[in-house]
Amino acid sequence: MNNHFDIESFRQHLSTRWLGQSVQYFEELESTSSYARELPVREIAHGMFCITDNQTKGRGQYDRRWESEPGQNLTFSLVFTPQQSAGFHVLTLACALAIVEHLNEFVDDQPCACIKWPNDVMLNDKKVGGLLTESIFSGNKLGRLIIGIGLNVNQREFSPEVADKATSISLEKGEKIDRERLLSEILSRIEHKYTLWQQKQKDLLKAINRNIEGYGQWVQLKVDGQLLEETYKMLGINEQGQLLMLNHEGGIESFSYEQIRIVSD
Ligand code: BTN
């Protein structure tokens, strides 16, 4: 692999106060999230992250695998040690929002990126990234929150199974992307969203809702793997990160994020 992530260049671009100031880079790693999970407590610092150029056992949502071409993309895990132990999913969505907002400014003048429930980042109707959040408790105290992020940046070809559903930033923008600069800019945005999340700002929920695919529309749902016959109107997320849905009888139902998938054709 001749495309190494250049930590020095990344550090030069980084303008965050705390997020990403401590970084561990690995040429190859099974999974950045598994690595962050296994780090001993004494080595954990709020805002640190680990990144690899070749993730050999990347994990995705629903026990799926996350495949990423070595040296082309971003595969990293952020580690947080928040005081509050509620609303993780809102924080995950806030990170997705940070990426979506960045892509909407960076890739095109027309907004073309959005969040797809629960944790996908879409660009021009194809998946460009995904997030996986894991929490580690000691007793009932939250020890660490790990947000693993995979973003397709410069990859140009995908395996046949995902070729029609996946894309990369480079494919959509039509040029090679500077990964170090991109990551530093995304981390600045995530740092800002983290503060909004900590302050429980209502505007954060509104911004997330505005950027979720299907918001305000009648959609079909798969609940715990079962496709429901009736459609629901997506009302957006609440403070707990549950998705609120209006049924045809005028009742509001809330769903946790593992529970449902929005079905699109
Ligand atoms: C998904 O869309 O299914 C979520 C994908 C999350 C992938 C990232 S890549 C970095 C981190 N390490 C992992 O093993 N998974 C996450």
CSV table of C-alpha atoms and ligand atoms in Angstrom, one decimal:
chain,number,residue,atom,x,y,z
A,1,MET,CA,0.0,0.0,0.0
A,2,ASN,CA,1.5,3.3,-1.0
A,3,ASN,CA,-1.2,5.6,0.2
A,4,HIS,CA,-0.5,6.1,3.9
A,5,PHE,CA,-2.6,8.4,5.9
A,6,ASP,CA,-0.3,11.2,6.7
A,7,ILE,CA,-0.6,12.0,10.4
A,8,GLU,CA,1.7,15.0,10.3
A,9,SER,CA,-0.4,16.6,7.5
A,10,PHE,CA,-3.6,15.8,9.5
A,11,ARG,CA,-2.2,17.4,12.6
A,12,GLN,CA,-1.3,20.5,10.6
A,13,HIS,CA,-4.8,20.9,9.4
A,14,LEU,CA,-6.5,20.0,12.7
A,15,SER,CA,-8.0,23.1,14.4
A,16,THR,CA,-10.1,21.4,17.2
A,17,ARG,CA,-9.8,22.2,20.8
A,18,TRP,CA,-9.9,18.7,22.1
A,19,LEU,CA,-11.3,16.2,19.6
A,20,GLY,CA,-8.6,14.2,17.8
A,21,GLN,CA,-5.7,15.9,19.5
A,22,SER,CA,-4.6,12.5,20.7
A,23,VAL,CA,-4.5,10.0,17.8
A,24,GLN,CA,-3.2,6.4,17.3
A,25,TYR,CA,-2.5,5.4,13.7
A,26,PHE,CA,-2.1,1.8,12.6
A,27,GLU,CA,-1.1,0.7,9.1
A,28,GLU,CA,-3.3,-2.3,9.7
A,29,LEU,CA,-5.8,-3.2,12.4
A,30,GLU,CA,-8.6,-5.7,12.6
A,31,SER,CA,-11.1,-3.1,13.7
A,32,THR,CA,-10.5,0.4,15.2
A,33,SER,CA,-13.7,0.0,17.3
A,34,SER,CA,-12.6,-3.3,18.7
A,35,TYR,CA,-9.2,-1.8,19.4
A,36,ALA,CA,-10.8,1.2,21.2
A,37,ARG,CA,-13.0,-1.2,23.2
A,38,GLU,CA,-10.0,-3.2,24.4
A,39,LEU,CA,-7.8,-0.3,25.5
A,40,PRO,CA,-7.2,-0.3,29.2
A,41,VAL,CA,-9.0,2.4,31.1
A,42,ARG,CA,-5.7,4.3,32.0
A,43,GLU,CA,-5.1,4.8,28.3
A,44,ILE,CA,-8.5,6.3,27.6
A,45,ALA,CA,-8.8,10.1,27.1
A,46,HIS,CA,-11.9,11.9,26.1
A,47,GLY,CA,-11.7,12.9,22.4
A,48,MET,CA,-8.9,10.5,21.4
A,49,PHE,CA,-9.2,8.4,18.3
A,50,CYS,CA,-7.6,5.6,16.4
A,51,ILE,CA,-7.4,5.2,12.7
A,52,THR,CA,-6.1,2.6,10.3
A,53,ASP,CA,-5.4,2.4,6.6
A,54,ASN,CA,-6.3,-1.3,6.4
A,55,GLN,CA,-9.1,-2.5,8.5
A,56,THR,CA,-9.2,-6.3,8.1
A,57,LYS,CA,-12.3,-7.2,10.2
A,58,GLY,CA,-14.3,-4.0,10.0
A,59,ARG,CA,-17.7,-4.3,11.8
A,60,GLY,CA,-20.9,-2.7,10.6
A,61,GLN,CA,-24.4,-2.4,12.0
A,62,TYR,CA,-26.5,-5.6,12.4
A,63,ASP,CA,-23.4,-7.7,12.7
A,64,ARG,CA,-22.5,-6.9,9.1
A,65,ARG,CA,-19.0,-6.4,7.9
A,66,TRP,CA,-17.5,-3.1,6.8
A,67,GLU,CA,-15.3,-3.4,3.8
A,68,SER,CA,-13.0,-0.7,2.9
A,69,GLU,CA,-10.2,-0.6,0.3
A,70,PRO,CA,-6.8,-0.1,2.0
A,71,GLY,CA,-5.3,3.3,1.8
A,72,GLN,CA,-8.3,5.0,0.1
A,73,ASN,CA,-10.8,5.8,2.8
A,74,LEU,CA,-11.3,6.8,6.4
A,75,THR,CA,-11.9,4.1,9.0
A,76,PHE,CA,-11.6,5.4,12.5
A,77,SER,CA,-13.1,5.3,16.0
A,78,LEU,CA,-13.7,8.3,18.3
A,79,VAL,CA,-13.6,7.7,22.0
A,80,PHE,CA,-15.7,9.8,24.4
A,81,THR,CA,-16.2,9.7,28.1
A,82,PRO,CA,-19.3,11.8,28.6
A,83,GLN,CA,-20.8,12.6,32.0
A,84,GLN,CA,-24.3,11.9,30.8
A,85,SER,CA,-25.2,8.3,29.9
A,86,ALA,CA,-28.4,9.0,28.0
A,87,GLY,CA,-29.1,10.0,24.4
A,88,PHE,CA,-26.1,8.2,22.8
A,89,HIS,CA,-28.0,7.7,19.6
A,90,VAL,CA,-28.6,11.4,19.4
A,91,LEU,CA,-24.8,11.9,19.6
A,92,THR,CA,-24.3,9.3,16.9
A,93,LEU,CA,-26.8,11.1,14.7
A,94,ALA,CA,-25.1,14.4,15.5
A,95,CYS,CA,-21.8,12.9,14.2
A,96,ALA,CA,-23.6,11.8,11.1
A,97,LEU,CA,-25.1,15.3,10.7
A,98,ALA,CA,-21.6,16.8,11.0
A,99,ILE,CA,-20.5,14.7,8.0
A,100,VAL,CA,-23.7,15.3,6.0
A,101,GLU,CA,-23.3,19.1,6.5
A,102,HIS,CA,-19.7,19.0,5.5
A,103,LEU,CA,-20.5,16.9,2.4
A,104,ASN,CA,-23.3,19.3,1.4
A,105,GLU,CA,-20.9,22.2,1.4
A,106,PHE,CA,-17.9,20.3,0.1
A,107,VAL,CA,-19.3,18.2,-2.8
A,108,ASP,CA,-21.8,20.4,-4.4
A,109,ASP,CA,-23.8,23.6,-4.2
A,110,GLN,CA,-27.0,21.6,-4.1
A,111,PRO,CA,-27.6,19.6,-0.9
A,112,CYS,CA,-27.0,16.0,-1.9
A,113,ALA,CA,-26.1,14.3,1.4
A,114,CYS,CA,-28.4,13.1,4.1
A,115,ILE,CA,-28.7,10.7,7.0
A,116,LYS,CA,-30.5,7.4,6.5
A,117,TRP,CA,-32.0,6.0,9.6
A,118,PRO,CA,-30.4,4.7,11.7
A,119,ASN,CA,-26.8,5.5,11.0
A,120,ASP,CA,-26.0,5.7,7.3
A,121,VAL,CA,-24.6,8.6,5.5
A,122,MET,CA,-26.0,8.9,2.0
A,123,LEU,CA,-24.6,10.9,-0.9
A,124,ASN,CA,-26.6,11.2,-4.1
A,125,ASP,CA,-28.8,8.4,-3.0
A,126,LYS,CA,-26.0,6.0,-2.4
A,127,LYS,CA,-24.3,5.0,0.9
A,128,VAL,CA,-21.0,6.8,1.4
A,129,GLY,CA,-20.5,6.1,5.1
A,130,GLY,CA,-21.8,4.5,8.2
A,131,LEU,CA,-21.5,4.8,12.0
A,132,LEU,CA,-21.4,2.2,14.7
A,133,THR,CA,-21.7,3.2,18.3
A,134,GLU,CA,-20.8,1.1,21.3
A,135,SER,CA,-20.9,1.9,24.9
A,136,ILE,CA,-18.9,0.3,27.7
A,137,PHE,CA,-20.2,0.5,31.2
A,138,SER,CA,-18.5,-0.4,34.5
A,139,GLY,CA,-21.4,-1.1,36.8
A,140,ASN,CA,-24.0,1.5,35.9
A,141,LYS,CA,-21.4,4.1,35.1
A,142,LEU,CA,-20.6,4.8,31.5
A,143,GLY,CA,-16.9,4.2,31.0
A,144,ARG,CA,-16.6,5.1,27.3
A,145,LEU,CA,-18.5,5.6,24.2
A,146,ILE,CA,-16.9,4.5,20.9
A,147,ILE,CA,-18.2,6.0,17.7
A,148,GLY,CA,-16.7,4.1,14.8
A,149,ILE,CA,-17.0,5.8,11.4
A,150,GLY,CA,-16.3,4.4,8.0
A,151,LEU,CA,-16.3,6.9,5.1
A,152,ASN,CA,-15.7,6.0,1.5
A,153,VAL,CA,-13.3,8.7,0.3
A,154,ASN,CA,-11.2,7.8,-2.7
A,155,GLN,CA,-12.4,4.3,-3.4
A,156,ARG,CA,-13.5,4.0,-7.0
A,157,GLU,CA,-14.7,0.4,-7.3
A,158,PHE,CA,-16.9,-1.6,-5.0
A,159,SER,CA,-17.6,-5.4,-4.7
A,160,PRO,CA,-20.5,-6.6,-7.0
A,161,GLU,CA,-22.9,-7.0,-4.0
A,162,VAL,CA,-22.8,-3.3,-3.1
A,163,ALA,CA,-21.7,-1.7,-6.4
A,164,ASP,CA,-25.1,-0.2,-7.2
A,165,LYS,CA,-25.7,1.0,-3.6
A,166,ALA,CA,-22.3,2.4,-2.5
A,167,THR,CA,-20.3,5.4,-3.6
A,168,SER,CA,-17.4,7.5,-2.5
A,169,ILE,CA,-16.8,11.2,-2.1
A,170,SER,CA,-14.3,11.1,-4.9
A,171,LEU,CA,-16.7,9.4,-7.3
A,172,GLU,CA,-19.4,12.0,-6.6
A,173,LYS,CA,-17.1,15.1,-6.6
A,174,GLY,CA,-15.0,13.8,-9.6
A,175,GLU,CA,-11.6,14.4,-8.0
A,176,LYS,CA,-9.2,12.8,-5.6
A,177,ILE,CA,-9.8,14.0,-2.0
A,178,ASP,CA,-7.2,15.0,0.6
A,179,ARG,CA,-8.1,12.6,3.4
A,180,GLU,CA,-6.1,14.3,6.1
A,181,ARG,CA,-7.7,17.6,5.4
A,182,LEU,CA,-11.2,16.1,5.1
A,183,LEU,CA,-10.9,14.3,8.5
A,184,SER,CA,-9.6,17.4,10.3
A,185,GLU,CA,-12.6,19.4,8.9
A,186,ILE,CA,-15.0,16.7,9.9
A,187,LEU,CA,-13.6,16.5,13.4
A,188,SER,CA,-14.1,20.3,13.9
A,189,ARG,CA,-17.7,19.9,13.0
A,190,ILE,CA,-18.2,16.9,15.2
A,191,GLU,CA,-16.6,18.8,18.1
A,192,HIS,CA,-19.1,21.5,17.7
A,193,LYS,CA,-22.0,19.1,17.5
A,194,TYR,CA,-20.7,17.4,20.6
A,195,THR,CA,-21.1,20.6,22.5
A,196,LEU,CA,-24.7,21.1,21.2
A,197,TRP,CA,-25.5,17.5,22.3
A,198,GLN,CA,-24.0,18.1,25.8
A,199,GLN,CA,-26.1,21.2,26.1
A,200,LYS,CA,-29.2,19.3,25.0
A,201,GLN,CA,-29.8,22.0,22.3
A,202,LYS,CA,-33.2,21.6,20.6
A,203,ASP,CA,-31.7,23.1,17.5
A,204,LEU,CA,-29.5,20.0,17.2
A,205,LEU,CA,-32.6,17.7,17.0
A,206,LYS,CA,-34.2,20.0,14.5
A,207,ALA,CA,-31.1,20.0,12.3
A,208,ILE,CA,-30.9,16.2,12.5
A,209,ASN,CA,-34.5,15.8,11.6
A,210,ARG,CA,-34.2,18.2,8.6
A,211,ASN,CA,-31.4,16.0,7.3
A,212,ILE,CA,-32.9,12.5,7.8
A,213,GLU,CA,-34.2,10.9,4.6
A,214,GLY,CA,-38.0,10.6,4.7
A,215,TYR,CA,-38.6,13.3,7.4
A,216,GLY,CA,-42.2,14.5,7.2
A,217,GLN,CA,-43.1,11.8,4.7
A,218,TRP,CA,-45.2,8.7,4.8
A,219,VAL,CA,-42.9,5.7,4.7
A,220,GLN,CA,-42.9,2.0,5.0
A,221,LEU,CA,-41.2,0.4,8.0
A,222,LYS,CA,-39.6,-2.9,8.8
A,223,VAL,CA,-39.9,-3.5,12.5
A,224,ASP,CA,-37.7,-6.1,14.0
A,225,GLY,CA,-37.2,-7.5,10.5
A,226,GLN,CA,-41.0,-7.6,9.6
A,227,LEU,CA,-42.3,-5.4,6.9
A,228,LEU,CA,-45.4,-3.6,8.1
A,229,GLU,CA,-48.4,-3.1,5.8
A,230,GLU,CA,-49.4,0.3,6.9
A,231,THR,CA,-47.4,3.4,6.3
A,232,TYR,CA,-46.3,5.9,8.9
A,233,LYS,CA,-45.4,9.6,8.8
A,234,MET,CA,-41.9,10.2,10.0
A,235,LEU,CA,-42.1,13.0,12.7
A,236,GLY,CA,-38.4,12.9,13.6
A,237,ILE,CA,-36.4,12.0,16.6
A,238,ASN,CA,-36.9,12.9,20.2
A,239,GLU,CA,-34.3,13.6,23.0
A,240,GLN,CA,-33.7,9.9,23.5
A,241,GLY,CA,-32.9,9.4,19.9
A,242,GLN,CA,-36.1,7.4,19.3
A,243,LEU,CA,-37.8,7.8,16.0
A,244,LEU,CA,-41.4,9.1,16.3
A,245,MET,CA,-43.9,7.9,13.8
A,246,LEU,CA,-47.5,8.9,13.3
A,247,ASN,CA,-49.9,6.2,12.4
A,248,HIS,CA,-53.1,6.5,10.3
A,249,GLU,CA,-55.3,6.6,13.5
A,250,GLY,CA,-53.4,9.7,14.6
A,251,GLY,CA,-51.4,7.9,17.3
A,252,ILE,CA,-47.7,8.5,17.8
A,253,GLU,CA,-45.4,5.5,18.2
A,254,SER,CA,-41.8,5.6,19.2
A,255,PHE,CA,-39.1,3.2,18.0
A,256,SER,CA,-35.6,2.6,19.2
A,257,TYR,CA,-32.9,2.7,16.6
A,258,GLU,CA,-32.1,-1.0,16.5
A,259,GLN,CA,-35.8,-1.8,16.0
A,260,ILE,CA,-36.7,-0.3,12.7
A,261,ARG,CA,-35.5,0.2,9.2
A,262,ILE,CA,-37.1,2.7,6.8
A,263,VAL,CA,-37.9,0.8,3.6
A,264,SER,CA,-37.1,2.6,0.4
A,265,ASP,CA,-37.4,1.2,-3.1
B,1,BTN,C1,-22.5,0.5,9.1
B,1,BTN,O1,-22.9,1.3,8.2
B,1,BTN,O2,-22.8,-0.7,9.1
B,1,BTN,C2,-21.5,1.0,10.1
B,1,BTN,C3,-20.1,0.9,9.7
B,1,BTN,C4,-19.1,1.4,10.7
B,1,BTN,C5,-17.7,1.1,10.2
B,1,BTN,C6,-16.7,1.7,11.0
B,1,BTN,S1,-15.1,1.7,10.2
B,1,BTN,C7,-14.3,2.2,11.7
B,1,BTN,C8,-15.0,1.4,12.8
B,1,BTN,N1,-14.4,0.1,13.1
B,1,BTN,C9,-15.2,-0.9,12.8
B,1,BTN,O3,-15.0,-2.1,12.9
B,1,BTN,N2,-16.4,-0.4,12.4
B,1,BTN,C10,-16.4,1.1,12.4
